[in-house]
Each structure stands twice: as C-alpha cells, then as structure tokens.
Short mmCIF file of C-alpha atoms in Angstrom, two decimals:
data_model
loop_
_atom_site.label_atom_id
_atom_site.label_comp_id
_atom_site.label_asym_id
_atom_site.label_seq_id
_atom_site.Cartn_x
_atom_site.Cartn_y
_atom_site.Cartn_z
CA MET A 229 92.65 177.19 96.74
CA ARG A 230 91.14 173.62 96.78
CA PRO A 231 93.24 170.91 95.59
CA GLY A 232 93.46 170.77 91.81
CA ALA A 233 93.06 174.65 91.36
CA ASP A 234 95.61 176.57 89.68
CA ARG A 235 98.09 177.49 92.22
CA THR A 236 100.54 179.34 90.16
CA VAL A 237 99.09 182.87 90.69
CA LEU A 238 99.37 182.71 94.54
CA GLY A 239 102.39 180.45 94.89
CA THR A 240 103.16 177.00 95.58
CA ASP A 241 101.62 176.58 99.12
CA MET A 242 98.45 177.86 99.77
CA THR A 243 98.21 176.50 103.55
CA SER A 244 100.93 179.22 104.48
CA LYS A 245 99.32 182.23 103.21
CA VAL A 246 96.54 184.49 104.43
CA ALA A 247 94.34 187.13 102.30
CA LEU A 248 94.01 190.40 103.71
CA PHE A 249 90.84 192.52 103.06
CA SER A 250 88.99 195.42 104.27
CA LEU A 251 85.21 195.76 105.16
CA ASP A 252 83.44 198.60 106.54
CA ARG A 253 86.94 200.19 107.29
CA ALA A 254 87.87 197.28 109.39
CA LEU A 255 90.79 194.82 108.46
CA TYR A 256 90.51 190.96 108.40
CA ALA A 257 92.64 188.11 107.32
CA VAL A 258 91.37 184.85 105.94
CA PRO A 259 93.38 181.63 105.10
CA VAL A 260 93.94 181.49 101.45
CA ALA A 261 93.71 177.65 101.38
CA GLY A 262 89.80 177.91 101.49
CA ILE A 263 89.43 180.49 98.90
CA LEU A 264 87.76 179.34 95.91
CA GLN A 265 87.51 182.50 94.19
CA ILE A 266 87.02 186.28 94.67
CA VAL A 267 84.33 187.64 92.54
CA SER A 268 83.24 191.23 91.95
CA GLU A 269 80.07 192.86 90.80
CA VAL A 270 77.99 189.84 91.95
CA ARG A 271 74.38 189.96 91.52
CA THR A 272 72.92 189.13 94.86
CA PHE A 273 69.13 188.24 95.66
CA GLU A 274 67.89 189.30 99.00
CA LEU A 275 65.59 186.24 99.41
CA PRO A 276 63.00 186.29 102.21
CA LEU A 277 63.45 184.32 105.49
CA LEU A 278 67.13 183.69 105.15
CA ARG A 279 68.87 182.58 108.23
CA THR A 280 70.06 185.40 110.63
CA GLY A 281 73.42 186.25 109.51
CA VAL A 282 72.81 185.59 105.78
CA ARG A 283 72.23 188.76 104.03
CA ALA A 284 71.39 187.47 100.39
CA VAL A 285 72.33 184.79 97.86
CA PHE A 286 74.35 184.79 94.64
CA LEU A 287 74.99 182.45 91.77
CA TYR A 288 78.57 181.14 91.68
CA GLN A 289 79.38 178.37 89.19
CA ASP A 290 75.57 177.82 88.60
CA LYS A 291 75.25 177.17 92.44
CA VAL A 292 73.40 179.27 95.00
CA VAL A 293 75.78 180.56 97.39
CA PRO A 294 74.97 182.39 100.54
CA LEU A 295 76.43 185.83 101.12
CA LEU A 296 77.20 186.31 104.87
CA SER A 297 76.08 189.81 106.25
CA ARG A 298 78.66 192.42 107.03
CA ARG A 299 77.42 192.45 110.62
CA LEU A 300 78.12 188.85 111.16
CA ILE A 301 81.83 189.41 109.94
CA GLY A 302 82.01 192.46 112.09
CA GLY A 303 80.96 190.40 115.11
CA SER A 304 77.14 191.01 115.48
CA ALA A 305 74.52 188.51 115.11
CA GLU A 306 71.66 191.22 114.99
CA SER A 307 69.22 191.27 112.02
CA THR A 308 70.81 192.15 108.65
CA ALA A 309 68.09 194.52 108.18
CA GLU A 310 69.05 198.13 107.00
CA GLU A 311 72.68 196.87 106.56
CA GLY A 312 73.29 199.13 103.52
CA ASP A 313 74.71 198.71 99.96
CA ALA A 314 76.20 195.24 98.97
CA ALA A 315 79.91 195.11 99.39
CA ALA A 316 82.08 195.33 96.14
CA LEU A 317 83.53 192.12 96.32
CA ALA A 318 82.64 188.55 97.64
CA VAL A 319 85.24 185.96 98.63
CA VAL A 320 83.90 182.65 97.95
CA TYR A 321 85.07 180.25 100.65
CA SER A 322 84.73 176.51 100.79
CA THR A 323 83.10 175.22 104.02
CA ASP A 324 81.68 171.77 104.98
CA LEU A 325 78.17 173.33 104.42
CA GLY A 326 79.28 174.20 100.88
CA PRO A 327 80.66 177.49 99.64
CA VAL A 328 79.84 180.65 101.32
CA GLY A 329 80.50 184.26 100.38
CA LEU A 330 82.38 186.78 102.59
CA PRO A 331 81.65 190.31 101.81
CA ALA A 332 84.88 192.44 101.08
CA ASP A 333 85.22 196.15 99.96
CA LYS A 334 88.87 195.67 98.93
CA ILE A 335 91.45 193.00 98.91
CA LEU A 336 94.76 194.29 100.43
CA GLY A 337 97.04 191.55 99.43
CA VAL A 338 98.15 188.04 100.01
CA VAL A 339 101.09 187.31 102.36
CA GLU A 340 102.70 184.48 103.67
CA ARG A 341 102.04 183.83 107.37
CA ARG A 342 105.60 183.94 108.11
CA ARG A 343 105.75 187.61 107.19
CA GLY A 344 103.79 188.21 110.17
CA ARG A 345 102.58 186.59 113.39
CA GLU A 346 99.55 185.15 114.86
CA GLU A 347 98.43 186.35 118.29
CA GLU A 348 95.38 185.90 120.54
CA ALA A 349 93.01 188.88 120.10
CA GLU A 350 93.40 191.28 122.95
CA GLU A 351 90.26 191.52 125.20
CA GLY A 352 87.57 193.51 123.71
CA GLU A 353 89.24 193.85 120.40
CA ASP A 354 87.00 194.87 117.96
CA ASN A 355 85.85 192.16 115.04
CA ALA A 356 87.90 189.28 116.68
CA GLN A 357 85.10 187.60 118.54
CA VAL A 358 84.90 184.54 116.30
CA SER A 359 88.20 183.11 116.17
CA GLY A 360 89.81 185.11 118.99
CA ARG A 361 92.83 185.44 116.98
CA VAL A 362 94.68 188.27 115.09
CA PHE A 363 97.31 188.25 112.25
CA VAL A 364 99.74 190.90 112.79
CA CYS A 365 101.59 192.32 109.65
CA ASN A 366 103.44 195.57 109.24
CA GLY A 367 102.01 196.87 112.40
CA ASP A 368 98.42 196.31 111.48
CA ARG A 369 96.19 193.83 113.19
CA TYR A 370 93.97 191.69 111.05
CA PRO A 371 91.22 189.71 112.92
CA LEU A 372 91.60 185.97 111.54
CA LEU A 373 88.37 184.83 110.27
CA GLU A 374 87.64 181.01 110.61
CA VAL A 375 84.95 180.91 108.06
CA GLU A 376 83.99 177.30 108.73
CA THR A 377 83.25 178.25 112.43
CA LEU A 378 81.65 181.68 111.47
CA ALA A 379 79.13 179.69 109.24
CA MET A 380 78.34 176.96 111.73
CA SER A 381 77.58 179.63 114.30
CA LEU A 382 74.92 181.29 112.45
CA PRO A 383 72.15 182.07 114.86
CA GLN A 384 68.91 180.16 115.12
CA MET B 170 45.09 164.55 71.37
CA ALA B 171 45.57 167.62 73.72
CA VAL B 172 48.96 168.00 74.94
CA THR B 173 49.31 169.86 78.28
CA VAL B 174 52.46 172.06 78.93
CA GLY B 175 53.33 172.97 82.45
CA MET B 176 53.48 176.65 82.94
CA LYS B 177 54.38 178.99 85.93
CA LEU B 178 53.34 182.41 86.77
CA VAL B 179 55.81 184.79 87.78
CA PHE B 180 55.00 187.53 90.28
CA ARG B 181 56.84 190.07 92.48
CA LEU B 182 56.37 190.91 96.17
CA GLY B 183 58.71 193.90 96.57
CA GLU B 184 61.99 193.18 94.87
CA VAL B 185 61.66 189.38 95.31
CA GLY B 186 60.50 187.22 92.40
CA PHE B 187 58.25 184.36 92.74
CA ALA B 188 57.19 181.49 90.60
CA LEU B 189 53.76 179.60 91.05
CA ALA B 190 52.80 176.58 89.12
CA VAL B 191 49.53 177.48 87.15
CA ASP B 192 47.81 174.30 88.19
CA ARG B 193 47.90 175.76 91.75
CA LEU B 194 46.31 179.10 90.74
CA VAL B 195 42.52 179.48 90.84
CA ALA B 196 42.19 182.99 89.71
CA ILE B 197 43.77 186.26 89.21
CA ARG B 198 42.12 189.55 89.97
CA GLU B 199 44.21 192.09 88.23
CA LYS B 200 43.22 194.99 90.61
CA ALA B 201 42.48 194.85 94.11
CA VAL B 202 39.23 196.71 93.67
CA ASP B 203 37.02 194.01 94.82
CA PRO B 204 35.93 194.74 98.38
CA PHE B 205 37.35 192.54 100.93
CA ASP B 206 35.66 191.87 104.44
CA PRO B 207 38.26 192.96 107.10
CA SER B 208 36.09 192.16 110.07
CA SER B 209 37.75 188.67 110.51
CA ALA B 210 41.16 189.99 110.15
CA GLU B 211 43.78 188.67 112.65
CA PRO B 212 46.95 190.73 112.36
CA GLY B 213 48.84 188.41 114.64
CA ARG B 214 48.33 185.58 112.12
CA PHE B 215 48.69 187.80 109.05
CA LEU B 216 45.05 187.55 107.87
CA LEU B 217 43.74 190.79 106.39
CA GLY B 218 40.11 189.29 105.89
CA THR B 219 37.96 187.50 103.51
CA LEU B 220 37.21 187.63 99.84
CA ASP B 221 34.22 186.47 98.01
CA LEU B 222 34.76 183.93 95.45
CA HIS B 223 31.44 182.67 93.73
CA GLY B 224 29.81 183.21 97.09
CA GLU B 225 32.51 181.48 98.95
CA ASP B 226 34.55 183.26 101.56
CA ILE B 227 38.07 182.75 101.19
CA GLU B 228 40.92 184.03 103.40
CA LEU B 229 43.16 186.98 102.13
CA LYS B 230 46.58 186.25 103.90
CA ASP B 231 49.33 189.02 104.26
CA LEU B 232 52.08 186.96 102.42
CA ALA B 233 54.15 189.78 102.01
CA GLY B 234 54.05 190.22 105.89
CA ARG B 235 54.58 186.69 106.65
CA LEU B 236 57.85 186.66 104.64
CA ARG B 237 58.73 189.98 106.38
CA LEU B 238 58.91 191.73 103.08
CA PRO B 239 57.92 195.37 102.78
CA PRO B 240 54.06 195.58 103.03
CA GLY B 241 52.20 196.14 99.91
CA GLN B 242 49.59 198.87 99.33
CA LEU B 243 46.24 197.10 98.80
CA ALA B 244 44.73 200.60 97.88
CA ASN B 245 47.15 201.10 95.24
CA GLY B 246 45.81 198.66 92.87
CA GLN B 247 47.91 195.34 93.60
CA GLY B 248 46.81 192.25 91.93
CA LEU B 249 45.48 189.38 94.11
CA LEU B 250 46.30 185.74 93.35
CA ILE B 251 43.73 183.17 94.51
CA VAL B 252 45.54 179.73 94.97
CA SER B 253 44.57 176.29 95.85
CA GLY B 254 45.36 175.16 99.36
CA GLU B 255 45.04 171.98 101.13
CA ARG B 256 41.64 172.52 102.58
CA ALA B 257 40.20 175.59 100.55
CA PRO B 258 41.35 178.34 98.27
CA TRP B 259 43.21 181.33 99.88
CA SER B 260 44.37 184.73 98.37
CA PHE B 261 47.28 187.09 98.67
CA ALA B 262 48.10 190.47 97.09
CA VAL B 263 51.22 190.73 94.75
CA ASP B 264 53.15 193.94 93.56
CA ARG B 265 53.39 193.07 90.05
CA ILE B 266 52.63 190.10 87.77
CA ASP B 267 55.18 189.44 85.04
CA GLY B 268 53.28 186.91 83.09
CA ILE B 269 52.88 183.07 82.65
CA TYR B 270 55.91 181.14 81.06
CA PRO B 271 56.63 177.33 80.09
CA ASP B 272 58.18 175.25 82.65
CA ALA B 273 61.27 174.75 80.22
CA GLU B 274 62.38 178.30 81.05
CA PHE B 275 62.78 177.50 84.71
CA GLU B 276 65.73 175.47 86.14
CA PRO B 277 65.55 174.16 89.74
CA ARG B 278 68.33 175.33 92.08
CA GLU B 279 68.93 174.26 95.82
CA ILE B 280 69.82 176.53 98.81
CA GLY B 281 71.27 174.51 101.52
CA ALA B 282 68.48 174.20 104.25
CA PHE B 283 70.98 175.45 106.97
CA PHE B 284 70.94 178.86 105.37
CA LEU B 285 67.15 179.20 105.57
CA ASP B 286 65.25 180.53 108.75
CA PRO B 287 64.67 177.12 110.72
CA ARG B 288 61.52 178.57 112.29
CA ASN B 289 59.99 179.83 109.01
CA ARG B 290 60.48 177.35 106.25
CA LEU B 291 57.85 178.72 103.83
CA TYR B 292 59.57 177.85 101.05
CA GLU B 293 62.67 175.56 100.30
CA ARG B 294 63.14 175.61 96.49
CA LEU B 295 64.39 178.11 94.05
CA LEU B 296 64.18 178.30 90.38
CA LEU B 297 66.49 180.06 88.00
CA TRP B 298 64.56 182.07 85.41
CA ARG B 299 66.19 184.37 82.74
CA GLN B 300 69.34 184.56 85.07
CA GLU B 301 67.30 185.42 88.03
CA LEU B 302 66.71 183.51 91.18
CA LEU B 303 62.93 183.22 92.00
CA VAL B 304 61.41 181.48 95.12
CA LEU B 305 59.10 178.57 94.29
CA CYS B 306 55.74 179.48 95.75
CA ASP B 307 54.08 176.18 96.94
CA PRO B 308 50.71 177.27 98.49
CA GLU B 309 50.13 174.12 100.31
CA ARG B 310 53.59 174.24 101.93
CA ILE B 311 52.92 178.01 102.75
CA GLU B 312 49.73 176.91 104.42
CA ARG B 313 51.33 174.05 106.74
CA CYS B 314 54.21 176.25 107.62
CA TRP B 315 52.05 179.46 108.08
CA GLU B 316 52.43 179.44 111.85
CA PRO B 317 56.05 180.01 113.03
CA THR B 318 57.56 177.31 114.99
#
C-alpha cells in the first residue's frame, strides 16, 4: 500500500508481505507494498490499438488504467486476441508509469515473506520468466511478479 | 445573437464507442445503399473505393479494419460518416450511430501514451460519456497516421 494508505487491514509493515493469487490455474505472488487496491467486477473497455500486452483499460478513481493481459502475466508476449473472458479481479498496482491492472481469478491470501522463502526460478519453470524468482510457501511455488519490470517490458 | 454549442456525435465500430466533433462532420448517410465505386480499392491501405459527394469522389476508408476491429458488413446497411480531412473529405462505415450530444456531457480522460501501440497512434484522447470510455475520433489525426510506422 502506498504511504498514507490505511495499513491496519494488512498489518503494519507492507514491505514484508506478498499477496498470493491465481490466474488461469497458475499461482503468482506480488509484493503488497505496490498494491493500491484489488477491485472486482471492473468494467473494462477493449480499446483499439492498445500496446501488445495490454488487454483493455478500466476506470480506477476516475483515471484510465491499463489492464495487462493474462498471456503477458503467463509469460507470453503474443497477441492478446481471443484471450477469453475478463478475469474476476484486477489488482491495481503502482508503477512509475502510473497504476496498472493485473488480472486475477482469485486472491489466495497475504503472507509475510518470512513465512516462506524466495528462490531462483528453476530452468524452464512456467510463468517465472519475468522476475526469475519464485516465492515458496507451504510447498507451493509462486512466481514472483515484478510489476514495474513487467509493464516496462511491454513489447513494441 | 446566435449561441453555438459544441456537439459530438457518438458512433460505434463493433463494441467500441467513438465521439466525433460535429464540426468535423460533413454528412451522415444512414444506410449504405448509395453505390460506391470499388475500382480504386487498395486493400493494403484499407481503401474500399470512392463515394460520390455532390459530384466529387471521396475516399471510402476501412476505418474498422485499420483499427483492427471486426470488419463491418457494408451490405447490411451500416451508416456512413463523411468527415472533413486535411486535404479533402473522406468517409467510413459505422455499425451504429447513438446520436448527437452537447460537449458538456463529455469529460476528457488521458491514457498514458506508453500503453498505446507506438506504431499506430490513430488516436490519443479518450472521453468519459455516461460512465463509458469513448475514443475521440480526430479525422485529421487519423489521416496523418493512416500509414503504419
């Protein structure tokens, strides 16, 4: 959560927590510190000629926020055509480019980093291409998304 | 003394809504029954042919195709908008025309340029209208950016 935001729900130190979520039956982790809000039933607008990797846009606090594509999260920079239904949730995440939306099917929880461990992704490990790191917790491996890097690496 | 009020026409290409300043609109043809001449069509440049406007040939462009939206079906009675360009009027088919509304109903919204296709910047501004985001259709900008970079 950004400075000034209400921290009482998630605890006192956002920097030490990760949010775990699922998308297309894959698991992911993202640092809580950058999360502005998690929104549901968001109305999306699939505008024409968006940058590859951006599926649509939506309104958040009166601002236009790009929603990254499922395939980008899953490690594919290919066309977002025929991506299927919009995800149930959007994780609104703060970046230097402004807020971006990450699609999510389900939020699995928020855990302190010390409850798990961070590792290098194994060679060829699915969905861990962007950060190359994985958060391991209770035996499950969650590719750790670096959203800033993900947004900056949108293909031309 | 006459008072002019800015107005915008709202139209659809597929599921996407657009708004066009009425002072850029030359004419509306509600049904695409007027014959157009396809002999000068250039599919590679999204040109479908020419229309007759008061004895003058104007280009009929495939705007939906250029925007990579699902193609419309001219034979199914789409409407045609004829708009003013930098050099000459040009036209394109639309799937639906919602109507014409005062500028006060539209609020500008920005989308970060980074999130638009850098090789196809046919638009850059959005408008919020009745809780819906519309693309602001600027015919002169579209003309200038028609060829992909």
